[in-house]
Coordinates of C-alpha atoms in Angstrom, one line a residue:
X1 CA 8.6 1.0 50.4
X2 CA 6.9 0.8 53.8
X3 CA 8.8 -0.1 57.2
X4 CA 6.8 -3.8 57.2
X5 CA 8.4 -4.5 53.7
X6 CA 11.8 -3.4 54.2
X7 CA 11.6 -5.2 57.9
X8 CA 10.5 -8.6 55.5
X9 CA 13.6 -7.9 53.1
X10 CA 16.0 -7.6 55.9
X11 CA 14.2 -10.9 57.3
X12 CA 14.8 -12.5 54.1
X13 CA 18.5 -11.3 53.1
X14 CA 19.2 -12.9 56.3
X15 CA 17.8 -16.4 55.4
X16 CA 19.8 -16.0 52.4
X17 CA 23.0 -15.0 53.6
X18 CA 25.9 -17.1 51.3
X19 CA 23.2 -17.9 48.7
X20 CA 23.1 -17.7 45.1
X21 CA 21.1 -14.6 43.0
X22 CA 18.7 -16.9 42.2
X23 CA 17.7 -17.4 45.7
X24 CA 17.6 -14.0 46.1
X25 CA 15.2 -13.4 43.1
X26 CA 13.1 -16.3 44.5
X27 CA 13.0 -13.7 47.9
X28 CA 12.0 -10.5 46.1
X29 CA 9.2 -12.1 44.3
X30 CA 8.0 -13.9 47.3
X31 CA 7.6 -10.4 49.0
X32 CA 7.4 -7.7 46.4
X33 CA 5.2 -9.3 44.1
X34 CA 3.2 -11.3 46.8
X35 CA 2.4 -9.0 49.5
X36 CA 1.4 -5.8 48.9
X37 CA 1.9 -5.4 45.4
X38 CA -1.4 -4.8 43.1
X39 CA -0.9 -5.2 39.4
X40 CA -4.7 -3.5 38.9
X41 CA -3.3 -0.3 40.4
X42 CA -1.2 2.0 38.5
X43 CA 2.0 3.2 39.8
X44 CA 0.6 7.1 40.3
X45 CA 3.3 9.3 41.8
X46 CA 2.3 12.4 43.6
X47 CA -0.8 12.2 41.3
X48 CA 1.1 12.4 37.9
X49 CA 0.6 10.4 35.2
X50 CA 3.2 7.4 34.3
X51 CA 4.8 8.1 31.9
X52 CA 5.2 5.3 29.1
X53 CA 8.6 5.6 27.1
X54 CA 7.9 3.5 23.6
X55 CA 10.2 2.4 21.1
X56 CA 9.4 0.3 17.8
X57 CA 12.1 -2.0 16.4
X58 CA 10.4 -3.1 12.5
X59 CA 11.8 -6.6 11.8
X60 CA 9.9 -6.5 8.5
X61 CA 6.8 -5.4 5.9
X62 CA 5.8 -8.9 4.6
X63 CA 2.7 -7.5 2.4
X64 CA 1.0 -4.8 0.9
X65 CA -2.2 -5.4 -0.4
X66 CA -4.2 -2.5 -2.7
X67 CA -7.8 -4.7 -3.0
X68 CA -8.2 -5.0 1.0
X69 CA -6.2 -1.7 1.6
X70 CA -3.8 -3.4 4.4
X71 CA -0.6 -4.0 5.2
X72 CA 1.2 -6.8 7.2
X73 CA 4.3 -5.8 9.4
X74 CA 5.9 -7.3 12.1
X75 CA 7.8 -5.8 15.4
X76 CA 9.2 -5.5 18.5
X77 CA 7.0 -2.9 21.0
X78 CA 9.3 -2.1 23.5
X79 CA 8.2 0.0 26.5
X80 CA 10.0 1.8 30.1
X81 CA 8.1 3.3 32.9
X82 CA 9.0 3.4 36.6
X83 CA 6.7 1.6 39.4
X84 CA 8.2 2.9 42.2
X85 CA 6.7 -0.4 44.3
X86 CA 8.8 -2.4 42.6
X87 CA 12.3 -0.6 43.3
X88 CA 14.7 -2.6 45.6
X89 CA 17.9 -0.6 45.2
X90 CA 19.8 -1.0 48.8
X91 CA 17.8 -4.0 49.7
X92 CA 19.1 -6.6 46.8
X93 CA 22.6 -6.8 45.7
X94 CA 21.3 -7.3 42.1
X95 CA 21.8 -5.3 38.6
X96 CA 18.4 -6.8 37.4
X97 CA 15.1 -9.0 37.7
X98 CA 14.3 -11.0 34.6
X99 CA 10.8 -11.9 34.8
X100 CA 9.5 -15.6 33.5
X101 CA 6.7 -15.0 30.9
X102 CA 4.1 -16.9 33.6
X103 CA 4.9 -14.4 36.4
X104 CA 4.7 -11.1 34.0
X105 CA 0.7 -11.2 34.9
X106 CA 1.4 -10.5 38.5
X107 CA 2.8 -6.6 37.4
X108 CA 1.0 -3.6 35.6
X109 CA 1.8 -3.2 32.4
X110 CA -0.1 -0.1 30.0
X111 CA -3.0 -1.1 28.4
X112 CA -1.7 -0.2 25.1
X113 CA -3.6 -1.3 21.9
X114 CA -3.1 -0.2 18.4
X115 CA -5.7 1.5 16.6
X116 CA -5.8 0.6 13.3
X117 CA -5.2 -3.0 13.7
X118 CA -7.3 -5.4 11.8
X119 CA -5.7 -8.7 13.1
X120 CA -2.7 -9.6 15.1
X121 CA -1.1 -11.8 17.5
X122 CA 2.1 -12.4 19.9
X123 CA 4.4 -15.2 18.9
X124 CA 4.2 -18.1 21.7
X125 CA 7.0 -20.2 20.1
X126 CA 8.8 -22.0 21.6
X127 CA 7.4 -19.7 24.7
X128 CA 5.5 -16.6 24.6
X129 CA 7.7 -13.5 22.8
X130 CA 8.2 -11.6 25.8
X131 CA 10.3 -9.9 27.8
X132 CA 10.0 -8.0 31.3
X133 CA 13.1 -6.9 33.1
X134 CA 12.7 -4.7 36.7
X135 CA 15.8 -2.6 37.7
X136 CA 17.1 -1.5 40.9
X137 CA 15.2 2.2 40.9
X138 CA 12.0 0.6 39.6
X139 CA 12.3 1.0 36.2
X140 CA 10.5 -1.5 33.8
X141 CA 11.4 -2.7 30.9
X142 CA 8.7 -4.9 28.4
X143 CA 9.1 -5.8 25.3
X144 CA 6.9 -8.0 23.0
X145 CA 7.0 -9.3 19.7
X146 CA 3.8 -8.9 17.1
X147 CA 3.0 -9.3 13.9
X148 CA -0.6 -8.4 12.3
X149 CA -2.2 -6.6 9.4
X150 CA -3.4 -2.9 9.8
X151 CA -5.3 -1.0 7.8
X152 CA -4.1 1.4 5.3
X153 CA -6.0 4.0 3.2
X154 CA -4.7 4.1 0.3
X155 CA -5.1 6.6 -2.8
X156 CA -4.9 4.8 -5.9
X157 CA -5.1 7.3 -8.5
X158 CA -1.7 7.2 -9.8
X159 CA -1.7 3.1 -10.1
X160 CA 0.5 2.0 -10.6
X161 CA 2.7 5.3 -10.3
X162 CA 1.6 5.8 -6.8
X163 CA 3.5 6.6 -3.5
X164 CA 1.6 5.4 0.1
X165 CA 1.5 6.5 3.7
X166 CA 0.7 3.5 5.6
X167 CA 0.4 4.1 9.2
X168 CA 0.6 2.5 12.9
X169 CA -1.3 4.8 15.5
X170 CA -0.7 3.2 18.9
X171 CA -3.5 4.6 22.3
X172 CA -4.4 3.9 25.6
X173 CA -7.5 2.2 25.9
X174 CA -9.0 2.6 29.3
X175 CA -6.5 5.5 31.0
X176 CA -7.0 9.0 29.8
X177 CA -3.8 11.3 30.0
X178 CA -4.5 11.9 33.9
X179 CA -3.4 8.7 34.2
X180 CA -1.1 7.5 31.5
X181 CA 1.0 9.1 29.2
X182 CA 2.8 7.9 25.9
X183 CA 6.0 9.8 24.9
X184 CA 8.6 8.7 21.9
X185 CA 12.1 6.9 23.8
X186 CA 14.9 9.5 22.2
X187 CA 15.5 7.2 19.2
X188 CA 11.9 6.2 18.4
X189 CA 12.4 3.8 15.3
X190 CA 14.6 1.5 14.3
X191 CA 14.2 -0.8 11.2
X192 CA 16.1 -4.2 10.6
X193 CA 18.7 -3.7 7.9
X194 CA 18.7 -4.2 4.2
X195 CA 14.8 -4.3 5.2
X196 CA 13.5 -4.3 1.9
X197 CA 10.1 -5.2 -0.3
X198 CA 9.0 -6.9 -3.7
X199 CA 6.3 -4.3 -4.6
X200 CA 7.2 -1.0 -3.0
X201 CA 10.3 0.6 -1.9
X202 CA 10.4 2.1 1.7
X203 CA 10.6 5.4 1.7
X204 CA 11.1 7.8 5.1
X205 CA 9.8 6.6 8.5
X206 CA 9.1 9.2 10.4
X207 CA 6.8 9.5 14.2
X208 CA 4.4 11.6 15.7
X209 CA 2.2 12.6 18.9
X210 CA -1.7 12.2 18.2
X211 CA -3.6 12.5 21.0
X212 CA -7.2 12.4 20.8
X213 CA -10.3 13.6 22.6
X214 CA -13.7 11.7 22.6
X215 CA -17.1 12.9 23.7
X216 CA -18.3 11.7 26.7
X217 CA -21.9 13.6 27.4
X218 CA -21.4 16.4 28.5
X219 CA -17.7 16.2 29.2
X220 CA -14.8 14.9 27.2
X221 CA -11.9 12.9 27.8
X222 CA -8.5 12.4 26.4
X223 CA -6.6 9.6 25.8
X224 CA -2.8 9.5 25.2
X225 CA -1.3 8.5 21.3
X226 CA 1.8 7.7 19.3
X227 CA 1.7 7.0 15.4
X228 CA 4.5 6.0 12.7
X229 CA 3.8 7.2 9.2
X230 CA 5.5 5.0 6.7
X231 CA 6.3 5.8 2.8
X232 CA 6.5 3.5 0.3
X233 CA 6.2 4.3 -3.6
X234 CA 5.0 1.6 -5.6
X235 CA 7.8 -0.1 -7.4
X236 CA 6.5 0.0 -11.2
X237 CA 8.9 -2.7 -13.4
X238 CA 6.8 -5.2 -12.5
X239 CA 4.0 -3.4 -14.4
X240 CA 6.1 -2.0 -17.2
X241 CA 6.9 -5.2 -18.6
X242 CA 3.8 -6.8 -17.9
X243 CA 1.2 -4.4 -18.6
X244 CA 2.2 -1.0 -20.3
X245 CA 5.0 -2.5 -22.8
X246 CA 2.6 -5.6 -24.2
X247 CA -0.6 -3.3 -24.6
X248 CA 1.9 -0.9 -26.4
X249 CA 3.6 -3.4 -29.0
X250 CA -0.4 -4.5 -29.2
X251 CA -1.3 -1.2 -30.1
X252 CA 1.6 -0.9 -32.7
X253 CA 0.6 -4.4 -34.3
X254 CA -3.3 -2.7 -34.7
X255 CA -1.1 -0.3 -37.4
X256 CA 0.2 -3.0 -39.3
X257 CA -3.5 -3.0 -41.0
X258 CA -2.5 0.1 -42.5
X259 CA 0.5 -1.1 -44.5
X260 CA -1.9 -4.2 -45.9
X261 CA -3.4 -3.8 -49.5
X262 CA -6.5 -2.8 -49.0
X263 CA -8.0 -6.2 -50.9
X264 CA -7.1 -8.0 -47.8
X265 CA -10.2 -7.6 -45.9
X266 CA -10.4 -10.8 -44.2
X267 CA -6.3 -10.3 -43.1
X268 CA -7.2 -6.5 -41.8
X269 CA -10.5 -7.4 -40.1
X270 CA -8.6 -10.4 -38.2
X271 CA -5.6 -8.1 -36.9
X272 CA -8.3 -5.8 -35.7
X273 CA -10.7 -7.8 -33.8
X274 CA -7.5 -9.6 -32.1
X275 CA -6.0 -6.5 -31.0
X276 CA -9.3 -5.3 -29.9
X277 CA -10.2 -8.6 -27.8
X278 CA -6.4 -8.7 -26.6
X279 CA -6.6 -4.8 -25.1
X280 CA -9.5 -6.0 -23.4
X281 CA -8.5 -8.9 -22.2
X282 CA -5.6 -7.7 -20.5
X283 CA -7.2 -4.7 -19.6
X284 CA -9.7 -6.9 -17.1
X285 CA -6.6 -8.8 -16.2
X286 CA -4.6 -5.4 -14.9
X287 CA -7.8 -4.5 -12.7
X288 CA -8.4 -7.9 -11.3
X289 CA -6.6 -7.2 -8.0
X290 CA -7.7 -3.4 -7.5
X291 CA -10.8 -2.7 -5.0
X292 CA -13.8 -1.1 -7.6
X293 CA -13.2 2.4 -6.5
X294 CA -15.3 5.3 -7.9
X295 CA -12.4 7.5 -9.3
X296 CA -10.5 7.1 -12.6
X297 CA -6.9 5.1 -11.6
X298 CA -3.5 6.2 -13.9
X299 CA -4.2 2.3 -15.5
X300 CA -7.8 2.9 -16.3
X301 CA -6.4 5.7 -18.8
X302 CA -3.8 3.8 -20.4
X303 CA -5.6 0.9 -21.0
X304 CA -8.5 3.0 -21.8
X305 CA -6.4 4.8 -24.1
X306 CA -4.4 1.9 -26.3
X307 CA -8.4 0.4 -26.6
X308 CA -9.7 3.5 -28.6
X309 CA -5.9 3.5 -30.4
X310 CA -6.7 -0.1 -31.8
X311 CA -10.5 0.3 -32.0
X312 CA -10.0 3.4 -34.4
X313 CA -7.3 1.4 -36.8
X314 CA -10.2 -0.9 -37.3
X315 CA -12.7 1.9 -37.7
X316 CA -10.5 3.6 -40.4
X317 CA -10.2 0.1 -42.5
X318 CA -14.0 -0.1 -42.5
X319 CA -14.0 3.5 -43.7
X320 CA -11.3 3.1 -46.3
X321 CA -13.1 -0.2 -47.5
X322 CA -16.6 1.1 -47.4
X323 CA -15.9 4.3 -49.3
X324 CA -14.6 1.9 -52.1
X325 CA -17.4 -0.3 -52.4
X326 CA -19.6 2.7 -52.5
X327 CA -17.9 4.3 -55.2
X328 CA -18.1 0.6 -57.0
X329 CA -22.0 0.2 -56.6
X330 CA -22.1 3.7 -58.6
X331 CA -20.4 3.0 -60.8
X332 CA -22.6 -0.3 -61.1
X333 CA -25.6 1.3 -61.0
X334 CA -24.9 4.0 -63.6
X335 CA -23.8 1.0 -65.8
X336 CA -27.2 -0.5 -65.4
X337 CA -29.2 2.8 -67.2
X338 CA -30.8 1.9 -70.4
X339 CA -29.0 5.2 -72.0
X340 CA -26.3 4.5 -71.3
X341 CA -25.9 0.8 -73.1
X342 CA -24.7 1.8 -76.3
X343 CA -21.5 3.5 -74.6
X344 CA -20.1 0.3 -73.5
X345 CA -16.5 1.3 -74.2
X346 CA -16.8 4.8 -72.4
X347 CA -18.3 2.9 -69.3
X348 CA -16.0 0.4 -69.4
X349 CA -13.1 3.2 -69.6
X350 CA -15.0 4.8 -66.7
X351 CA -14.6 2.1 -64.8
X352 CA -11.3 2.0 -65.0
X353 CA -10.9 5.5 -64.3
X354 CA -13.1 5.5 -61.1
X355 CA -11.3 1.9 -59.3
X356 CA -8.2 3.6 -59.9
X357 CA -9.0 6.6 -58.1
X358 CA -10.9 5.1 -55.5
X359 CA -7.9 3.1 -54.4
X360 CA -5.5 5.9 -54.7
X361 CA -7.9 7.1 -52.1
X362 CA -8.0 4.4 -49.9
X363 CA -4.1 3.7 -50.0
X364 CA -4.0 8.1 -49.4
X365 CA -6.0 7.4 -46.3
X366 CA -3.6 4.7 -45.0
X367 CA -0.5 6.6 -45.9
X368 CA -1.7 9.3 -43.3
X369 CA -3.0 6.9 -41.1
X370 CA 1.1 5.3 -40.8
X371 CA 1.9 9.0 -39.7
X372 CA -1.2 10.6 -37.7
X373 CA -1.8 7.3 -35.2
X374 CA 2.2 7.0 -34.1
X375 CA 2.1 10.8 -34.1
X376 CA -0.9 11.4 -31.8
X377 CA -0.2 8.0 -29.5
X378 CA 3.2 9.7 -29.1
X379 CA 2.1 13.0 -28.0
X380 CA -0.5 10.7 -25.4
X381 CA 2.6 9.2 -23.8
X382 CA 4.7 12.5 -23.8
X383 CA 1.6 13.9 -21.3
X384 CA 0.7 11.1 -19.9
X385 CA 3.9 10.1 -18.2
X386 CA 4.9 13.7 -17.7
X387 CA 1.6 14.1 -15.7
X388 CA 1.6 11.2 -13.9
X389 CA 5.2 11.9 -12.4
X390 CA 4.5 15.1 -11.0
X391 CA 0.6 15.0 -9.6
X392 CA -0.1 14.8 -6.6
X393 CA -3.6 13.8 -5.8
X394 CA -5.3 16.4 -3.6
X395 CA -6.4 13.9 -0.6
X396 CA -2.9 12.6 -0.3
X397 CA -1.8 16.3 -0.3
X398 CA -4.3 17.3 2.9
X399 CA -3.1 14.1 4.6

C-alpha cells in the first residue's frame, strides 16, 4: 500500500476514533475501493500468476436425462485468492469485510466459466446468492450459488444396465496461465448428505487438473482448468418391473398356444397376434425416451429377442396346422380317383389311419415345442445377463 493511502487510513482512523466497526468499514471502502483500486486489473505479484483456490460444495443432482444427454446439478463455487491491494492488516482493527452483493462489482473477481454448460443461472432470491468476504492479509473469499444443466456424453449401450461419467470442466476464459491459475483447495468436493437420486445411484466423485492449449496462428496459448468426474450407474428396478418382467410373462403366455388342441385355430391365432402386437407395442414404448443412436442398446436385444420368441410360437402353429391340412387334401384328392371308387371301405379306413397320424404329428411337434422354446429363451437370459454385467463398452473404457 502506498504512503498516500496509508497517510488517508491514518486520516480516517482518526475521524473515527470511539466509533463503531461499521463506521470503520464505511472508511475502508471509501478509500480502498474508491481511490486507487481497479477492479479491471488483476492482482499480479512480482509477475506471477494469481493463484485461484476452488472448492465445489454439490447441494444436489435434480436430473438425468438420456434423450438430451444432460444433466441438471446445483452448487456452491467457492473461490480464495489474495489481492494484495486490498490487505489492511495494521490499519483496521477488523477480523473481516463482508461485502454487500451491489458493491462486489467494484473488486476483481476470475473470469471463471464452465465449459460444458448448456444453461445456467445464479439465484437472486430474496438477494443475489453471493458472498464476498476480504481478510486482513488480502485474502478473498467468493462464493456463489448456481444451478444449470451441462452436457453429458453418455454411452448407452448397456441400457438400461449402464454406468455414466457425467462431468463439470470449469476454465478461464480470457487469462491464460501467465495470468491466472486454478488449483483444487485441499478438500476439493464436498456433497450434501444423504444426497441421493430416483434413476441413478451416485457412485465416486473424484477431480482433476485439465488444462488446455488452443491454436492461436502461429503461436498457442494456454488457459488454466479444473474438472469433477462424477459416476452414476443406472438404477434398473424401475425397468425390471416395467419392462423386462412384462415382456417375459408375454413371452411365456405366446407358449400357452402349444398346450391348445390343435383344432383351436381361431384361440391359437388370437394368442399369437396379441403377444406379437403387445411385444411391439411395448417395445416402441421402452425406446420412446432414448435419443435414435446408431448402435445396438442392451433393450434393443431383449425386446428384439422376446419379438422373434413369440413370432416363432406363431410360426410353428401355422406349420403344425398347415402340415395337417396338407396331408387332409391328399388324402381328399386320392379319394377323388375314379379307381379307386370301388374301395370305399379301404379309403374310408385310410382316412382314418392318415388323421390319426397327422395329429400325433402335430401334438409331437407341440410336445417339443413345450421343452425346446423355455429351453433355448433360458440359455438367452443365462448370456444375456451374464454379458451385460461384465462388458464394458470400449469408448467408456478409453474415457
Amino acid at each position: 500500500m502506498s504512503m498516500d493511502r496509508q497517510f488517508l487510513v491514518a486520516v480516517c482512523l482518526l475521524q473515527v476514533v470511539g466509533c463503531s466497526n461499521v463506521s470503520q468499514r464505511h472508511e475502508f471502502f471509501d478509500v480502498i475501493l474508491n481511490e486507487d483500486y481497479d477492479p479491471r486489473v488483476p492482482p499480479l505479484l512480482r509477475d506471477d500468476p494469481v493463484l485461484n483456490t476452488i472448492q465445489l460444495y454439490i447441494l444436489g443432482i435434480d436430473s438425468i436425462s438420456a434423450s438430451t444427454m444432460d444433466f441438471k446439478m446445483s452448487f456452491f463455487i467457492r473461490q480464495r485468492w489474495y489481492d494484495n491491494r486490498l490487505a489492511y492488516r495494521g490499519l483496521l482493527d477488523i477480523p473481516k469485510v463482508e461485502l454487500d452483493t451491489r458493491v462486489m462489482s467494484n473488486v476483481w473477481v476470475p473470469d471463471l466459466y464452465i465449459k460444458n454448460e448448456k444453461k445456467a443461472n445464479t439465484h437472486t432470491v430474496t438477494v443475489p446468492n453471493k458472498l464476498m468476504h476480504i481478510y486482513p492479509d488480502g485474502l478473498v473469499v467468493y462464493s456463489m450459488r448456481v444451478t444449470g444443466t451441462f452436457s453429458c456424453q453418455m454411452y448407452l449401450h448397456k441400457y438400461p444396465l449402464d454406468q455414466q461419467t457425467c462431468s463439470i470442466q470449469m476454465e478461464s476464459y480470457g487469462y491464460s496461465t501467465d495470468t491466472l491459475k486454478f488449483q483444487w483447495n485441499d478438500i476439493p468436493l464436498v456433497q450434501r448428505p444423504n444426497l441421493t437420486l430416483p434413476q441413478f445411484e451416485i457412485g465416486h466423485i473424484s477431480n482433476h487438473t485439465c488444462d488446455i492449449t488452443y491454436a492461436n496462428g502461429n503461436s498457442s496459448v494456454t488457459f488454466t482448468c479444473l474438472g469433477i468426474d462424477i459416476e452414476m450407474s443406472r438404477a434398473y428396478g424401475y425397468y425390471i418391473t416395467q419392462v423386462y418382467i412384462p415382456s417375459f410373462l408375454i413371452v411365456c403366455l405366446s407358449w400357452v398356444s402349444f398346450w391348445l388342441n390343435i383344432d383351436a385355430i381361431p384361440a391359437r391365432i388370437s394368442l399369437g397376434l396379441l403377444t406379437i402386437l403387445t411385444m411391439t407395442t411395448q417395445s416402441s414404448g421402452a425406446r420412446a425416451t432414448l435419443p435414435r443412436v446408431s448402435y445396438i442398446k442392451a433393450i434393443d436385444v431383449w425386446m428384439a429377442t422376446c419379438l422373434v420368441f413369440v413370432f416363432a410360437a406363431l410360426i410353428e402353429f401355422s406349420y403344425v396346422n398347415v402340415k395337417a391340412r396338407v396331408q387332409q387334401r391328399r388324402k381328399s384328392s386320392v379319394k377323388e380317383l375314379p379307381l379307386l371308387l370301388h374301395r370305399k371301405e379301404d379309403d374310408s379306413k385310410e382316412k382314418t389311419q392318415l388323421d390319426s397320424k397327422c395329429r400325433d404329428e402335430a401334438r409331437r411337434v407341440d410336445k417339443l415345442s413345450r421343452i425346446i422354446f423355455p429351453l433355448v429363451f433360458l440359455c438367452f437370459n443365462i448370456v444375456y445377463w451374464s454379458v451385460y454385467s461384465v462388458w464394458v463398452p470400449e469408448m467408456q473404457k478409453k474415457d
